[in-house]
Coordinates of C-alpha atoms in Angstrom, one line a residue:
M1 CA -21.7 10.0 15.2
I2 CA -18.3 8.9 13.9
L3 CA -18.1 11.5 11.1
T4 CA -18.2 14.4 13.6
D5 CA -15.9 12.8 16.1
R6 CA -12.6 14.9 16.1
R7 CA -9.3 13.9 17.6
I8 CA -6.4 16.1 18.5
L9 CA -2.7 15.9 17.3
P10 CA -1.1 16.6 20.6
R11 CA 2.1 18.4 19.2
S12 CA 0.1 20.9 17.0
G13 CA -3.3 21.0 18.6
L14 CA -4.8 20.5 15.2
S15 CA -8.2 18.8 15.4
L16 CA -8.6 16.0 12.9
P17 CA -11.9 14.4 11.8
A18 CA -12.0 10.6 12.5
T19 CA -12.9 9.9 8.9
G20 CA -11.3 11.4 5.8
L21 CA -11.5 11.1 2.0
G22 CA -8.4 9.8 0.1
C23 CA -8.3 11.4 -3.3
A24 CA -6.0 9.2 -5.4
Q25 CA -8.9 8.2 -7.5
L26 CA -9.4 11.8 -8.4
G27 CA -6.1 11.5 -10.2
G28 CA -7.3 8.5 -12.2
L29 CA -5.9 5.6 -10.3
Y30 CA -6.1 2.4 -12.5
R31 CA -8.8 3.9 -14.7
P32 CA -10.0 7.5 -15.6
T33 CA -12.3 9.3 -13.4
D34 CA -14.8 11.6 -15.1
P35 CA -14.5 15.3 -14.0
A36 CA -18.2 15.5 -13.2
E37 CA -18.0 12.3 -11.2
A38 CA -15.0 13.7 -9.3
D39 CA -17.0 16.9 -8.5
R40 CA -20.0 14.8 -7.5
L41 CA -17.8 12.7 -5.1
V42 CA -16.3 15.7 -3.3
A43 CA -19.8 17.3 -3.0
A44 CA -21.2 13.9 -1.6
A45 CA -18.4 13.7 0.9
W46 CA -19.0 17.2 2.0
D47 CA -22.8 16.7 2.3
A48 CA -22.1 13.6 4.3
G49 CA -20.1 15.5 6.9
I50 CA -16.6 14.6 5.8
R51 CA -14.2 17.4 6.6
Y52 CA -10.7 15.9 6.0
F53 CA -9.3 15.4 2.4
D54 CA -6.0 13.9 1.5
T55 CA -4.2 14.3 -1.9
A56 CA -0.7 14.3 -3.3
P57 CA 1.1 15.8 -6.3
Y58 CA 1.9 12.2 -7.4
Y59 CA -1.8 11.3 -7.9
G60 CA -2.3 11.7 -11.6
Y61 CA 0.8 14.0 -11.7
G62 CA -1.2 17.0 -10.4
R63 CA -4.6 16.0 -11.5
S64 CA -5.9 15.0 -8.0
E65 CA -4.7 18.4 -6.5
R66 CA -6.2 20.4 -9.2
R67 CA -9.6 18.6 -9.1
L68 CA -9.7 18.6 -5.2
G69 CA -8.7 22.3 -5.0
A70 CA -11.4 23.3 -7.5
A71 CA -14.0 21.3 -5.6
L72 CA -13.0 22.9 -2.3
C73 CA -12.0 26.5 -3.2
D74 CA -15.5 28.0 -2.5
R75 CA -15.9 26.1 0.8
P76 CA -15.1 27.8 4.1
R77 CA -11.4 27.3 4.5
D78 CA -11.6 26.9 8.2
G79 CA -14.2 24.3 7.7
F80 CA -12.1 21.5 6.4
V81 CA -8.6 19.9 7.0
L82 CA -6.4 19.3 3.9
S83 CA -3.3 17.3 3.7
T84 CA -0.9 16.8 0.7
K85 CA 2.6 15.5 0.3
V86 CA 6.2 16.1 -0.8
G87 CA 9.1 14.0 -2.0
R88 CA 8.2 14.3 -5.8
L89 CA 8.4 17.2 -8.0
I90 CA 6.0 17.1 -11.0
R91 CA 7.9 18.1 -14.1
P92 CA 6.4 18.7 -17.7
N93 CA 7.0 16.0 -20.2
G94 CA 9.1 16.9 -23.3
G95 CA 7.0 18.4 -25.9
G96 CA 4.0 18.2 -23.8
T97 CA 3.3 14.6 -24.7
R98 CA 0.6 12.6 -22.8
V99 CA 0.5 9.0 -21.8
Q100 CA -2.4 7.2 -23.4
G101 CA -4.1 4.6 -21.4
V102 CA -2.7 3.5 -18.0
D103 CA 1.0 4.3 -17.3
A104 CA 3.6 2.4 -15.4
D105 CA 2.7 4.0 -12.1
G106 CA -1.0 3.1 -12.5
W107 CA -2.4 6.5 -13.5
A108 CA -5.0 6.5 -16.3
D109 CA -4.8 9.5 -18.6
P110 CA -2.5 11.6 -16.3
L111 CA -1.6 15.1 -17.0
P112 CA 1.4 15.6 -19.3
F113 CA 3.9 15.6 -16.5
H114 CA 6.2 13.1 -14.7
P115 CA 7.4 12.7 -11.2
V116 CA 11.0 13.3 -10.1
Y117 CA 12.0 12.3 -6.6
D118 CA 13.4 15.3 -4.5
Y119 CA 13.5 15.1 -0.7
S120 CA 15.9 18.0 -0.3
H121 CA 15.3 21.2 1.6
D122 CA 14.7 23.3 -1.6
G123 CA 12.9 20.5 -3.3
I124 CA 10.3 20.3 -0.5
L125 CA 9.8 24.1 -0.4
R126 CA 9.4 24.0 -4.3
S127 CA 6.9 21.2 -3.9
V128 CA 4.7 23.1 -1.5
E129 CA 4.7 26.2 -3.7
D130 CA 3.6 24.0 -6.6
S131 CA 0.9 22.2 -4.7
L132 CA -0.6 25.5 -3.5
Q133 CA -0.7 26.7 -7.1
R134 CA -2.5 23.5 -8.2
L135 CA -4.8 23.5 -5.4
G136 CA -5.7 27.2 -5.6
L137 CA -5.6 27.4 -1.9
A138 CA -3.4 29.5 0.5
R139 CA -2.9 26.9 3.2
I140 CA -2.1 23.2 3.7
D141 CA -2.9 21.8 7.0
I142 CA -0.8 18.6 7.1
L143 CA 2.2 18.0 5.0
Y144 CA 3.4 14.4 4.6
V145 CA 6.8 13.1 3.2
H146 CA 5.5 10.7 0.6
D147 CA 6.9 7.2 0.1
I148 CA 10.1 7.4 1.7
G149 CA 11.6 4.0 2.8
R150 CA 13.5 0.9 1.8
V151 CA 10.4 -1.0 0.5
T152 CA 9.7 1.9 -2.0
H153 CA 13.3 2.9 -2.9
G154 CA 15.4 -0.3 -2.4
D155 CA 19.1 0.5 -2.8
A156 CA 18.2 4.2 -3.4
H157 CA 16.8 4.7 0.0
A158 CA 20.1 5.8 1.5
H159 CA 20.4 8.5 -1.1
H160 CA 16.8 9.8 -0.5
W161 CA 17.3 9.5 3.3
D162 CA 20.4 11.6 3.1
A163 CA 18.4 14.3 1.3
L164 CA 16.0 14.4 4.2
T165 CA 18.6 14.4 6.8
R166 CA 21.8 16.1 5.7
G167 CA 20.2 17.7 2.7
G168 CA 17.8 19.6 4.9
G169 CA 14.5 18.0 3.9
F170 CA 13.4 17.5 7.6
R171 CA 14.6 21.0 8.3
A172 CA 12.3 22.4 5.6
L173 CA 9.4 20.6 7.2
E174 CA 10.2 22.3 10.6
E175 CA 10.6 25.6 8.9
L176 CA 7.3 25.3 7.2
R177 CA 5.6 24.4 10.6
R178 CA 7.4 27.0 12.5
D179 CA 6.4 29.7 10.2
G180 CA 2.8 28.7 10.1
A181 CA 2.8 27.6 6.5
V182 CA 1.5 24.2 7.6
A183 CA 0.0 23.2 10.9
A184 CA 1.5 19.7 11.1
I185 CA 4.1 17.6 9.5
G186 CA 4.5 13.8 9.1
L187 CA 5.2 10.9 6.8
G188 CA 2.9 9.2 4.3
V189 CA 4.2 5.7 3.9
N190 CA 3.5 2.0 3.6
E191 CA 6.2 0.9 6.0
W192 CA 6.2 1.7 9.8
E193 CA 10.0 1.2 10.2
V194 CA 10.9 4.3 8.3
A195 CA 8.4 6.3 10.3
R196 CA 10.2 5.0 13.4
D197 CA 13.6 6.1 12.1
A198 CA 12.2 9.5 11.2
M199 CA 10.9 10.1 14.8
A200 CA 14.6 10.1 15.8
E201 CA 15.4 12.9 13.3
V202 CA 12.4 15.3 13.7
D203 CA 9.3 15.7 16.0
L204 CA 6.5 14.3 13.8
D205 CA 3.0 15.4 14.4
C206 CA 1.5 12.3 12.6
T207 CA 2.2 9.5 10.2
M208 CA -0.2 8.4 7.5
L209 CA 0.4 4.7 7.7
A210 CA -1.0 2.6 4.7
G211 CA -1.8 -0.9 5.2
R212 CA 0.4 -1.7 8.2
Y213 CA -2.1 -1.5 11.1
T214 CA -5.2 -3.3 9.8
L215 CA -7.5 -6.1 10.7
L216 CA -5.2 -8.3 8.6
E217 CA -1.8 -7.3 10.2
Q218 CA -0.7 -5.6 13.4
A219 CA 3.1 -5.9 13.4
S220 CA 3.3 -2.2 14.0
L221 CA 1.5 -2.4 17.2
S222 CA 4.6 -2.9 19.4
P223 CA 6.8 -1.1 19.7
F224 CA 5.9 1.5 17.0
L225 CA 2.3 2.4 17.9
E226 CA 3.3 2.3 21.6
R227 CA 6.1 4.7 20.9
C228 CA 3.8 7.1 19.0
L229 CA 1.3 7.1 21.7
A230 CA 3.9 7.9 24.3
S231 CA 5.7 10.5 22.3
G232 CA 2.6 12.5 21.0
T233 CA 2.9 11.4 17.5
R234 CA -0.4 10.2 16.0
I235 CA -1.4 7.9 13.2
V236 CA -3.7 8.5 10.3
A237 CA -4.8 4.9 9.1
A238 CA -4.9 4.4 5.4
G239 CA -5.0 1.4 3.2
V240 CA -7.2 -0.4 5.8
F241 CA -8.4 -2.9 3.2
N242 CA -4.8 -3.9 2.5
S243 CA -5.1 -3.0 -1.2
G244 CA -8.6 -4.4 -1.4
I245 CA -8.3 -8.0 -0.2
L246 CA -10.4 -7.1 2.9
A247 CA -13.1 -5.7 0.5
G248 CA -13.2 -8.6 -1.9
N249 CA -10.8 -7.8 -4.7
G250 CA -8.2 -10.4 -4.0
K251 CA -5.3 -7.8 -4.1
F252 CA -2.7 -7.4 -1.3
N253 CA 0.0 -4.8 -1.4
Y254 CA -1.1 -3.8 -4.9
A255 CA -0.6 -7.3 -6.3
D256 CA -2.3 -10.7 -6.3
A257 CA -2.5 -12.0 -2.7
P258 CA -0.3 -14.9 -1.7
P259 CA -2.0 -18.2 -0.6
E260 CA -1.2 -17.7 3.1
T261 CA -2.8 -14.1 3.0
V262 CA -5.9 -15.5 1.2
A263 CA -6.2 -18.2 3.9
R264 CA -6.1 -15.7 6.7
V265 CA -8.6 -13.5 5.0
E266 CA -10.9 -16.6 4.6
A267 CA -10.6 -17.2 8.3
L268 CA -11.5 -13.6 9.1
A269 CA -14.4 -13.9 6.8
A270 CA -15.7 -17.0 8.5
A271 CA -15.6 -15.3 11.8
C272 CA -17.6 -12.4 10.3
R273 CA -20.2 -14.8 8.9
A274 CA -20.6 -16.3 12.3
F275 CA -21.5 -13.0 13.8
D276 CA -23.4 -11.5 10.8
V277 CA -20.7 -8.9 10.3
E278 CA -19.4 -7.6 7.0
L279 CA -15.7 -7.9 6.6
P280 CA -15.2 -4.4 5.2
A281 CA -17.1 -3.0 8.2
A282 CA -14.8 -4.7 10.6
A283 CA -11.8 -3.5 8.6
L284 CA -12.9 0.1 8.7
Q285 CA -13.8 0.1 12.4
F286 CA -10.8 -1.8 13.8
P287 CA -7.9 0.8 13.4
L288 CA -10.0 3.5 15.0
A289 CA -10.0 1.7 18.3
H290 CA -6.3 2.3 18.9
P291 CA -5.7 5.5 21.0
A292 CA -2.7 6.5 18.7
V293 CA -5.0 6.5 15.6
V294 CA -6.8 9.9 15.0
S295 CA -8.4 9.2 11.6
C296 CA -9.2 6.6 9.0
V297 CA -8.8 7.7 5.4
T298 CA -10.3 5.7 2.5
G299 CA -10.2 6.2 -1.1
V300 CA -13.4 5.8 -3.3
R301 CA -14.2 6.4 -6.9
N302 CA -17.8 7.7 -6.7
A303 CA -20.6 8.6 -4.4
G304 CA -22.0 5.1 -4.3
Q305 CA -18.8 3.7 -3.0
L306 CA -18.6 6.4 -0.4
A307 CA -22.1 5.6 0.8
A308 CA -21.1 2.0 1.3
N309 CA -18.0 3.0 3.3
L310 CA -20.0 5.2 5.5
A311 CA -22.6 2.4 6.1
W312 CA -19.7 0.0 7.1
L313 CA -18.4 2.6 9.5
R314 CA -21.8 2.9 11.2
A315 CA -22.6 -0.8 11.2
P316 CA -23.1 -2.4 14.6
I317 CA -20.4 -5.0 15.5
P318 CA -20.9 -6.9 18.8
A319 CA -18.0 -7.0 21.3
A320 CA -18.1 -10.7 21.2
F321 CA -16.9 -10.6 17.6
W322 CA -13.6 -8.9 18.4
Q323 CA -13.1 -11.3 21.3
A324 CA -13.7 -14.2 18.9
L325 CA -11.0 -12.9 16.6
K326 CA -8.5 -12.9 19.4
S327 CA -9.5 -16.4 20.7
R328 CA -9.0 -17.7 17.1
G329 CA -5.6 -16.2 16.8
L330 CA -6.8 -13.7 14.0
L331 CA -6.1 -10.5 16.0
D332 CA -3.1 -9.6 18.2
E333 CA -4.1 -10.1 21.8
A334 CA -2.8 -6.6 22.7
A335 CA -4.8 -4.8 20.0
P336 CA -7.4 -2.4 21.3
I337 CA -10.8 -3.2 20.2
P338 CA -13.8 -1.0 19.6
A339 CA -15.5 -0.3 22.9
R340 CA -18.9 0.7 21.5
N341 CA -21.1 0.1 18.4
P342 CA -20.6 3.0 16.1
A343 CA -24.4 3.4 15.9
E344 CA -24.2 4.4 19.5
I345 CA -21.6 7.1 19.0

């Protein structure tokens, strides 16, 4: 069964479940998440066999880490894998003021803090200390550098990249891994190019790559994923619905999808209908076929959405469907495709 399938990060030896829960929604992404609903979600994920949980200080400005840590603190610590991120320090708002409604970053009812970018050596070490306090846990398994890259930072990218390189940010990651404070280090990004650049600076165990290796787009396939496979760096696939357009919400890269993207999704949907396959099922199963991909992390808001995702992961998809996508020019000819129906795993 796919939930119990575990894959190895070759550099660290850490065993990573093939399916994980992304916890941005615990921080109130776009709309508030009730505390009881958050607890029920983590409990439902645990009961379903999910043992990988990903969070970040940025999610709700500390709210996601606090909620996830509280939900996991009484679970056996060696029984799950936990990842969080660095690159932003979460600072208190002046006077303890709170944002009403949804703020500019998309967080509904965030904690009375605000993020400050800091990719420096000392900033990363401070971020880890703060995360451990919010989580109430003594160990982080995977530490990702969050949202570094030109797409995120524009003209400020060179400044932040300098903090990682000459400012010692990458050195801090290596120290944390060497000292056993974390088992693995990587990047958590929406652009594969910056992960490629980082691999020239530091030995990454893995990269959480959101939206760039999906059923909709495979530009990262060559040379990036090929290089990851050869070097021992592995990929955690996130954003596999490309912000939701592959699950029916019309959004792509967090905005309304352009016409050409809508047209391609319509073509994918037509192929799905021809083979009686649900488009979200194909989107979830596709990335896991690549040998460089060790896990697929998805974010859900409640136990019902989680159950739907797990059903899509287990849904049988005939091999002929994947071949049809290639013959129609909807899938890169070199992209690995699932060899077996998940129901048979």
